[in-house]
Amino acid sequence: MTTSKQLAAIREALEDYEEGEAIDPVLKKAGLAPASQKMSHDQVVQWLLQERDKADKANIVAQFLHGVETNQAHLRAGLSSLASATHFMQHPFSVDKQLNCQVCGAFEHLDIDFVLLNQTRYLCGSVLSGDIAEMAFFLQQANAIDSPRPEALPLTTRIFEMIRAMPDSARPKDMLKQLRKLKGVKMSEEEARSFIDLLGHCAILQTPEHPGLLQRFTNQGLAPSSSRSSDWSYPVDFWTGANGVYADAMKYWFGDYPQLLAQ
């Protein structure tokens, strides 16, 4: 069990880490700094598919809920990965006119820096840009944790009540402001943005024209965006308050927690 003091030290060390620099002993002691590895695209695809096949949805959902209630981003990351990988398919490295894979967006040869992966896992809590190494690693870490079902979910309940109450004209940036103001939420702006993106990955925040990754695999690098200047991920980039919360996705992920479903 990681104490709040230990978690704060880990987060601080990860915030200070830059690729190629000396690794803080705090990260080594916590097991968050294994040696970097060189892997091929095809190896990472196999790694991801193996971890997805091992995944227990109920366990990963329970981790996510614990992560929300205790403000621990790394416990939320597995759900983003599982949703993103739901329809991920077996495929070889495939290019047309670009250097990266036209199916998943990864390059043919990858340098896997596990400290950087843990930096995203602990400081964002969500897969960024559909990175397949993040997806594989986050699932691997989630699969190694046995999380009992949480009973009380006051903060998660308040978050979904807040989302359902957003005006029809609301955009993700408006939700970001409200989320960070919500009593009990202790997220940096980056964490809060990643949390909202995660809900899009899970299809909880989507639009009929732009479904979440629960419905189909989408290469985040090729996904459409609402504008050239937008830095929200697909599909939440297109969400408005009028779209609300997608009930089918809520039931799929949180059917065992009726207090989170619309009454």
Coordinates of N, CA, C and O in Angstrom, one line a residue, residues 75-222:
L75 N -4.1 4.7 -10.9 CA -5.1 3.7 -10.8 C -6.2 3.8 -11.8 O -7.0 2.9 -12.1
R76 N -6.3 5.0 -12.4 CA -7.3 5.3 -13.4 C -6.9 4.9 -14.8 O -7.7 4.7 -15.7
A77 N -5.5 4.8 -15.0 CA -5.0 4.6 -16.3 C -5.4 3.3 -17.0 O -5.5 3.3 -18.2
G78 N -5.6 2.3 -16.2 CA -5.9 1.0 -16.8 C -7.2 1.0 -17.6 O -7.4 0.3 -18.6
L79 N -8.2 1.8 -17.1 CA -9.5 1.9 -17.8 C -9.3 2.5 -19.1 O -9.9 2.1 -20.1
S80 N -8.6 3.6 -19.2 CA -8.3 4.3 -20.5 C -7.7 3.3 -21.5 O -8.1 3.2 -22.6
S81 N -6.7 2.5 -21.0 CA -6.1 1.6 -21.8 C -7.0 0.5 -22.3 O -7.0 0.1 -23.5
L82 N -7.8 -0.1 -21.4 CA -8.7 -1.2 -21.8 C -9.7 -0.7 -22.8 O -10.0 -1.4 -23.8
A83 N -10.3 0.5 -22.6 CA -11.2 1.1 -23.5 C -10.6 1.3 -24.9 O -11.1 0.9 -25.9
S84 N -9.3 1.8 -24.9 CA -8.6 2.1 -26.1 C -8.3 0.9 -26.9 O -8.2 0.9 -28.1
A85 N -8.1 -0.2 -26.1 CA -7.6 -1.5 -26.8 C -8.8 -2.4 -27.1 O -8.5 -3.5 -27.7
T86 N -10.0 -2.1 -26.7 CA -11.1 -3.0 -26.9 C -11.2 -3.6 -28.3 O -11.4 -4.8 -28.5
H87 N -11.1 -2.7 -29.3 CA -11.2 -3.2 -30.7 C -9.8 -3.1 -31.4 O -9.8 -3.2 -32.7
F88 N -8.8 -3.0 -30.7 CA -7.4 -3.0 -31.3 C -7.2 -4.4 -32.0 O -7.5 -5.4 -31.4
M89 N -6.7 -4.3 -33.2 CA -6.5 -5.6 -33.9 C -5.1 -6.0 -34.1 O -4.2 -5.2 -34.1
Q90 N -4.9 -7.3 -34.3 CA -3.6 -7.9 -34.7 C -3.3 -7.3 -36.1 O -4.1 -7.4 -37.0
H91 N -2.1 -6.8 -36.2 CA -1.6 -6.3 -37.6 C -0.1 -6.2 -37.6 O 0.5 -5.9 -36.6
P92 N 0.5 -6.4 -38.7 CA 1.9 -6.1 -38.9 C 2.2 -4.6 -39.1 O 1.3 -3.9 -39.4
F93 N 3.4 -4.2 -39.0 CA 3.8 -2.9 -39.2 C 3.5 -2.6 -40.7 O 3.8 -3.3 -41.6
S94 N 2.7 -1.5 -40.9 CA 2.2 -1.2 -42.3 C 2.3 0.3 -42.6 O 1.7 1.1 -41.8
V95 N 3.0 0.6 -43.6 CA 3.1 2.0 -44.0 C 2.7 2.2 -45.4 O 2.7 1.3 -46.3
D96 N 2.3 3.4 -45.8 CA 2.0 3.8 -47.1 C 3.0 4.9 -47.5 O 4.1 4.6 -48.1
K97 N 2.7 6.1 -47.2 CA 3.7 7.2 -47.6 C 4.3 7.8 -46.3 O 5.1 8.8 -46.4
Q98 N 3.9 7.4 -45.1 CA 4.4 7.9 -43.9 C 5.3 7.0 -43.2 O 5.5 5.8 -43.7
L99 N 6.0 7.4 -42.2 CA 7.0 6.6 -41.5 C 6.4 5.7 -40.4 O 7.0 4.7 -40.0
N100 N 5.2 6.1 -39.9 CA 4.6 5.3 -38.8 C 3.5 4.5 -39.4 O 3.0 4.7 -40.5
C101 N 3.1 3.5 -38.6 CA 2.1 2.5 -39.0 C 0.8 3.2 -39.3 O 0.3 4.0 -38.4
Q102 N 0.2 2.9 -40.4 CA -1.1 3.5 -40.8 C -2.2 2.9 -40.0 O -3.3 3.5 -40.1
V103 N -2.0 1.8 -39.3 CA -3.1 1.2 -38.5 C -3.2 1.8 -37.1 O -4.2 2.3 -36.7
C104 N -2.0 1.9 -36.5 CA -2.0 2.3 -35.1 C -1.2 3.5 -34.8 O -1.2 4.1 -33.7
G105 N -0.4 4.0 -35.8 CA 0.4 5.2 -35.6 C 1.8 5.0 -35.0 O 2.5 6.0 -34.9
A106 N 2.2 3.8 -34.6 CA 3.5 3.6 -34.0 C 4.6 3.5 -35.0 O 4.3 3.1 -36.2
F107 N 5.8 3.8 -34.6 CA 6.9 3.6 -35.5 C 7.4 2.1 -35.5 O 7.0 1.4 -34.6
E108 N 8.2 1.8 -36.5 CA 8.6 0.3 -36.6 C 9.5 -0.1 -35.4 O 9.4 -1.2 -35.0
H109 N 10.4 0.8 -34.9 CA 11.3 0.5 -33.8 C 11.0 1.5 -32.7 O 11.0 2.7 -32.9
L110 N 10.8 1.0 -31.5 CA 10.5 1.8 -30.4 C 11.5 1.7 -29.2 O 11.9 0.6 -28.9
D111 N 11.9 2.8 -28.6 CA 12.7 2.8 -27.4 C 11.7 3.0 -26.2 O 11.1 4.1 -26.1
I112 N 11.5 2.0 -25.4 CA 10.5 2.0 -24.3 C 11.2 2.5 -23.1 O 12.0 1.8 -22.5
D113 N 10.9 3.7 -22.7 CA 11.4 4.3 -21.4 C 10.3 4.2 -20.4 O 9.3 4.9 -20.4
F114 N 10.5 3.2 -19.5 CA 9.5 2.9 -18.5 C 9.2 4.1 -17.5 O 8.1 4.2 -16.9
V115 N 10.2 4.9 -17.3 CA 10.0 6.0 -16.4 C 9.1 7.0 -17.0 O 8.2 7.6 -16.4
L116 N 9.3 7.3 -18.3 CA 8.4 8.2 -19.1 C 7.0 7.6 -19.1 O 6.0 8.3 -18.9
L117 N 6.8 6.3 -19.2 CA 5.5 5.7 -19.2 C 4.9 5.9 -17.8 O 3.7 6.2 -17.7
N118 N 5.6 5.7 -16.8 CA 5.1 5.9 -15.4 C 4.8 7.4 -15.2 O 3.9 7.7 -14.4
Q119 N 5.6 8.3 -15.8 CA 5.3 9.7 -15.7 C 3.9 10.0 -16.2 O 3.1 10.7 -15.5
T120 N 3.6 9.5 -17.4 CA 2.2 9.6 -17.9 C 1.2 8.9 -17.0 O 0.1 9.5 -16.8
R121 N 1.5 7.7 -16.6 CA 0.6 7.0 -15.8 C 0.2 7.7 -14.4 O -0.9 7.7 -14.0
Y122 N 1.2 8.2 -13.8 CA 1.0 8.9 -12.5 C 0.6 10.3 -12.5 O -0.1 10.8 -11.6
L123 N 1.0 11.0 -13.6 CA 0.7 12.4 -13.7 C -0.5 12.8 -14.6 O -1.0 13.9 -14.5
C124 N -0.9 11.8 -15.4 CA -2.1 12.1 -16.3 C -3.2 11.0 -16.0 O -4.3 11.4 -15.9
G125 N -2.8 9.8 -15.9 CA -3.8 8.7 -15.7 C -4.6 8.3 -16.9 O -5.7 7.8 -16.7
S126 N -4.1 8.6 -18.1 CA -4.8 8.2 -19.3 C -3.8 8.0 -20.4 O -2.7 8.6 -20.4
V127 N -4.2 7.2 -21.4 CA -3.4 7.0 -22.6 C -3.4 8.3 -23.4 O -4.5 9.0 -23.5
L128 N -2.3 8.7 -23.9 CA -2.2 9.9 -24.7 C -1.9 9.6 -26.1 O -1.0 8.8 -26.5
S129 N -2.7 10.1 -27.0 CA -2.5 10.0 -28.5 C -2.5 8.6 -29.0 O -2.0 8.3 -30.0
G130 N -3.2 7.7 -28.2 CA -3.3 6.3 -28.7 C -1.9 5.5 -28.7 O -1.8 4.5 -29.4
D131 N -1.0 5.9 -27.9 CA 0.3 5.3 -27.8 C 0.2 3.8 -27.4 O -0.2 3.5 -26.3
I132 N 0.7 2.9 -28.3 CA 0.4 1.5 -28.0 C 1.3 1.0 -26.9 O 0.9 0.0 -26.2
A133 N 2.5 1.6 -26.7 CA 3.3 1.1 -25.6 C 2.7 1.5 -24.3 O 2.8 0.8 -23.3
E134 N 2.1 2.7 -24.2 CA 1.4 3.2 -23.0 C 0.2 2.2 -22.7 O 0.1 1.8 -21.6
M135 N -0.5 1.9 -23.8 CA -1.7 1.0 -23.6 C -1.2 -0.3 -23.0 O -1.8 -0.9 -22.1
A136 N -0.2 -0.9 -23.6 CA 0.3 -2.2 -23.1 C 0.8 -2.2 -21.7 O 0.5 -3.0 -20.9
F137 N 1.6 -1.1 -21.4 CA 2.2 -1.0 -20.1 C 1.2 -0.7 -19.0 O 1.2 -1.3 -17.9
F138 N 0.2 0.2 -19.3 CA -0.8 0.5 -18.3 C -1.7 -0.7 -18.0 O -2.0 -1.0 -16.9
L139 N -2.0 -1.5 -19.1 CA -2.8 -2.7 -18.8 C -1.9 -3.7 -18.0 O -2.5 -4.4 -17.1
Q140 N -0.7 -3.9 -18.4 CA 0.2 -4.8 -17.6 C 0.2 -4.4 -16.1 O 0.1 -5.3 -15.3
Q141 N 0.4 -3.2 -15.8 CA 0.4 -2.7 -14.4 C -1.0 -2.9 -13.8 O -1.1 -3.4 -12.6
A142 N -2.0 -2.7 -14.5 CA -3.4 -2.8 -13.9 C -3.7 -4.3 -13.7 O -4.3 -4.7 -12.7
N143 N -3.2 -5.2 -14.6 CA -3.4 -6.6 -14.4 C -2.7 -7.2 -13.2 O -3.1 -8.3 -12.7
A144 N -1.7 -6.5 -12.8 CA -0.9 -7.0 -11.6 C -1.5 -6.6 -10.3 O -1.0 -7.0 -9.2
I145 N -2.6 -5.8 -10.3 CA -3.2 -5.3 -9.1 C -4.5 -5.9 -8.9 O -5.3 -6.0 -9.8
D146 N -4.8 -6.4 -7.7 CA -6.1 -7.0 -7.4 C -6.8 -6.0 -6.5 O -6.5 -5.7 -5.4
S147 N -7.9 -5.4 -7.1 CA -8.6 -4.3 -6.5 C -10.0 -4.8 -6.1 O -10.8 -5.1 -6.9
P148 N -10.3 -4.8 -4.8 CA -11.6 -5.2 -4.3 C -12.6 -4.1 -4.8 O -12.3 -2.9 -5.0
R149 N -13.9 -4.5 -4.9 CA -14.9 -3.6 -5.3 C -15.1 -2.5 -4.2 O -15.3 -2.8 -3.0
P150 N -15.0 -1.2 -4.6 CA -15.3 -0.2 -3.6 C -16.8 -0.1 -3.3 O -17.6 -0.3 -4.2
E151 N -17.1 0.3 -2.1 CA -18.5 0.4 -1.7 C -19.1 1.8 -1.8 O -20.1 2.0 -2.4
A152 N -18.4 2.7 -1.2 CA -18.8 4.1 -1.2 C -18.1 4.9 -2.3 O -16.9 4.9 -2.5
L153 N -18.9 5.6 -3.1 CA -18.4 6.4 -4.3 C -18.9 7.8 -4.3 O -19.4 8.3 -5.3
P154 N -18.7 8.6 -3.2 CA -19.3 9.9 -3.2 C -18.7 10.8 -4.2 O -19.4 11.6 -4.8
L155 N -17.4 10.8 -4.4 CA -16.7 11.7 -5.3 C -17.1 11.4 -6.8 O -17.4 12.2 -7.6
T156 N -17.0 10.1 -7.1 CA -17.4 9.7 -8.5 C -18.8 10.0 -8.8 O -19.2 10.5 -9.9
T157 N -19.7 9.8 -7.8 CA -21.1 10.2 -8.0 C -21.3 11.7 -8.3 O -22.0 12.1 -9.2
R158 N -20.6 12.5 -7.5 CA -20.6 14.0 -7.7 C -20.1 14.4 -9.1 O -20.7 15.3 -9.7
I159 N -19.1 13.7 -9.5 CA -18.5 14.0 -10.9 C -19.5 13.8 -12.0 O -19.8 14.6 -12.8
F160 N -20.2 12.6 -11.9 CA -21.2 12.3 -13.0 C -22.4 13.2 -12.8 O -23.0 13.6 -13.8
E161 N -22.8 13.5 -11.6 CA -23.9 14.5 -11.5 C -23.6 15.8 -12.1 O -24.4 16.5 -12.7
M162 N -22.3 16.3 -11.9 CA -21.9 17.5 -12.4 C -21.9 17.5 -13.9 O -22.4 18.4 -14.6
I163 N -21.4 16.4 -14.5 CA -21.4 16.3 -16.0 C -22.9 16.3 -16.5 O -23.1 17.0 -17.5
R164 N -23.8 15.6 -15.9 CA -25.1 15.5 -16.4 C -25.8 16.9 -16.3 O -26.8 17.2 -17.0
A165 N -25.3 17.7 -15.4 CA -25.9 19.1 -15.2 C -25.3 20.1 -16.1 O -25.8 21.3 -16.0
M166 N -24.3 19.8 -16.9 CA -23.7 20.8 -17.7 C -24.7 21.3 -18.8 O -25.5 20.5 -19.3
P167 N -24.7 22.6 -19.1 CA -25.7 23.1 -20.0 C -25.4 22.6 -21.4 O -24.3 22.1 -21.7
D168 N -26.4 22.6 -22.3 CA -26.3 22.1 -23.6 C -25.1 22.7 -24.4 O -24.6 22.0 -25.3
S169 N -24.8 23.9 -24.2 CA -23.8 24.6 -24.9 C -22.4 24.3 -24.4 O -21.4 24.7 -25.0
A170 N -22.2 23.5 -23.3 CA -20.9 23.3 -22.7 C -20.0 22.5 -23.6 O -20.5 21.6 -24.3
R171 N -18.7 22.9 -23.5 CA -17.7 22.1 -24.3 C -16.7 21.5 -23.2 O -16.8 21.8 -22.0
P172 N -15.8 20.7 -23.7 CA -14.9 20.1 -22.7 C -14.1 21.1 -21.8 O -13.9 20.8 -20.6
K173 N -13.8 22.3 -22.4 CA -13.1 23.3 -21.6 C -13.9 23.7 -20.4 O -13.4 24.1 -19.3
D174 N -15.3 23.8 -20.6 CA -16.2 24.2 -19.6 C -16.2 23.1 -18.5 O -16.3 23.4 -17.3
M175 N -16.3 21.9 -18.9 CA -16.3 20.8 -18.0 C -15.0 20.8 -17.2 O -15.0 20.5 -15.9
L176 N -13.9 21.1 -17.8 CA -12.6 21.1 -17.1 C -12.6 22.1 -15.9 O -12.2 21.7 -14.8
K177 N -13.2 23.3 -16.2 CA -13.2 24.3 -15.1 C -14.1 23.8 -13.9 O -13.7 23.9 -12.8
Q178 N -15.3 23.2 -14.3 CA -16.2 22.7 -13.2 C -15.6 21.5 -12.5 O -15.8 21.4 -11.3
L179 N -14.9 20.6 -13.2 CA -14.3 19.5 -12.6 C -13.3 19.9 -11.5 O -13.3 19.3 -10.4
R180 N -12.4 20.8 -11.9 CA -11.4 21.2 -10.9 C -11.9 22.0 -9.7 O -11.3 22.0 -8.7
K181 N -13.1 22.6 -9.9 CA -13.7 23.3 -8.8 C -14.5 22.3 -7.8 O -14.8 22.7 -6.7
L182 N -14.8 21.1 -8.3 CA -15.6 20.2 -7.5 C -15.0 19.8 -6.2 O -13.8 19.4 -6.2
K183 N -15.8 19.9 -5.1 CA -15.2 19.5 -3.8 C -14.7 18.1 -3.8 O -15.4 17.2 -4.2
G184 N -13.5 17.9 -3.4 CA -12.9 16.6 -3.2 C -12.0 16.2 -4.4 O -11.1 15.3 -4.3
V185 N -12.1 16.9 -5.5 CA -11.2 16.7 -6.7 C -9.9 17.4 -6.5 O -9.8 18.6 -6.2
K186 N -8.8 16.6 -6.6 CA -7.5 17.2 -6.4 C -6.7 16.8 -7.6 O -5.8 16.0 -7.6
M187 N -7.0 17.4 -8.8 CA -6.3 17.1 -10.0 C -5.7 18.3 -10.6 O -6.2 19.4 -10.5
S188 N -4.4 18.1 -11.1 CA -3.8 19.2 -11.8 C -4.6 19.4 -13.1 O -5.5 18.6 -13.4
E189 N -4.4 20.5 -13.8 CA -5.1 20.8 -15.0 C -4.8 19.6 -16.0 O -5.7 19.2 -16.7
E190 N -3.6 19.2 -16.1 CA -3.2 18.1 -17.0 C -4.0 16.8 -16.6 O -4.5 16.1 -17.5
E191 N -4.1 16.5 -15.3 CA -4.8 15.3 -14.9 C -6.3 15.4 -15.3 O -6.9 14.5 -15.7
A192 N -6.8 16.6 -15.0 CA -8.3 16.8 -15.3 C -8.6 16.7 -16.8 O -9.6 16.1 -17.2
R193 N -7.7 17.2 -17.6 CA -7.9 17.1 -19.0 C -7.8 15.6 -19.4 O -8.6 15.1 -20.2
S194 N -6.9 14.9 -18.9 CA -6.7 13.5 -19.2 C -7.9 12.7 -18.7 O -8.3 11.7 -19.4
F195 N -8.5 13.1 -17.6 CA -9.6 12.4 -17.1 C -10.8 12.5 -18.0 O -11.5 11.6 -18.3
I196 N -11.0 13.7 -18.5 CA -12.1 14.0 -19.5 C -11.9 13.2 -20.8 O -12.8 12.6 -21.3
D197 N -10.6 13.2 -21.2 CA -10.3 12.4 -22.4 C -10.6 11.0 -22.2 O -11.1 10.3 -23.1
L198 N -10.2 10.5 -21.0 CA -10.5 9.1 -20.6 C -12.0 8.7 -20.8 O -12.3 7.7 -21.3
L199 N -12.8 9.6 -20.3 CA -14.3 9.4 -20.4 C -14.7 9.3 -21.9 O -15.7 8.6 -22.2
G200 N -14.0 10.0 -22.7 CA -14.3 9.9 -24.2 C -13.8 8.5 -24.7 O -14.5 7.9 -25.5
H201 N -12.6 8.1 -24.3 CA -12.1 6.8 -24.7 C -13.1 5.7 -24.4 O -13.4 4.8 -25.1
C202 N -13.8 5.8 -23.2 CA -14.7 4.8 -22.7 C -16.1 5.0 -23.3 O -17.0 4.2 -23.0
A203 N -16.3 6.0 -24.2 CA -17.5 6.2 -24.9 C -18.6 6.9 -24.0 O -19.7 7.0 -24.4
I204 N -18.2 7.2 -22.8 CA -19.1 7.9 -21.9 C -19.4 9.3 -22.4 O -20.5 9.8 -22.3
L205 N -18.4 10.0 -22.9 CA -18.5 11.3 -23.5 C -18.2 11.1 -25.0 O -17.1 11.0 -25.4
Q206 N -19.3 11.2 -25.8 CA -19.1 11.0 -27.2 C -20.3 11.7 -27.9 O -21.1 12.3 -27.3
T207 N -20.3 11.6 -29.3 CA -21.4 12.1 -30.0 C -21.9 10.9 -31.0 O -21.1 10.0 -31.3
P208 N -23.1 11.0 -31.5 CA -23.5 10.0 -32.4 C -22.6 9.9 -33.6 O -22.4 8.8 -34.2
E209 N -22.1 11.0 -34.1 CA -21.3 11.0 -35.3 C -19.9 10.6 -35.0 O -19.1 10.2 -35.9
H210 N -19.4 10.7 -33.7 CA -18.1 10.4 -33.4 C -18.1 9.5 -32.1 O -17.9 10.0 -31.0
P211 N -18.3 8.2 -32.3 CA -18.4 7.3 -31.2 C -17.0 7.1 -30.5 O -15.9 7.3 -31.1
G212 N -17.1 6.7 -29.2 CA -15.9 6.4 -28.5 C -15.2 5.1 -28.9 O -15.7 4.4 -29.8
L213 N -14.1 4.8 -28.3 CA -13.3 3.6 -28.7 C -13.9 2.3 -28.2 O -13.5 1.2 -28.6
L214 N -15.0 2.4 -27.4 CA -15.7 1.2 -27.0 C -16.5 0.6 -28.2 O -16.7 -0.6 -28.3
Q215 N -16.8 1.5 -29.2 CA -17.6 1.0 -30.4 C -16.7 0.5 -31.5 O -17.0 -0.4 -32.2
R216 N -15.5 1.2 -31.7 CA -14.6 0.8 -32.7 C -13.2 1.4 -32.5 O -13.1 2.4 -31.8
F217 N -12.2 0.7 -33.0 CA -10.8 1.2 -32.8 C -10.6 2.4 -33.7 O -11.1 2.4 -34.9
T218 N -10.0 3.4 -33.2 CA -9.7 4.7 -33.9 C -8.3 5.0 -33.7 O -7.8 5.1 -32.6
N219 N -7.5 5.2 -34.8 CA -6.2 5.7 -34.7 C -6.2 7.1 -34.3 O -6.7 8.0 -35.1
Q220 N -5.7 7.4 -33.1 CA -5.8 8.8 -32.6 C -5.0 9.8 -33.5 O -5.4 10.9 -33.5
G221 N -4.0 9.3 -34.1 CA -3.2 10.2 -35.0 C -3.9 10.6 -36.2 O -3.6 11.6 -36.9
L222 N -4.9 9.8 -36.6 CA -5.7 10.0 -37.9 C -7.1 10.5 -37.6 O -7.8 10.7 -38.5

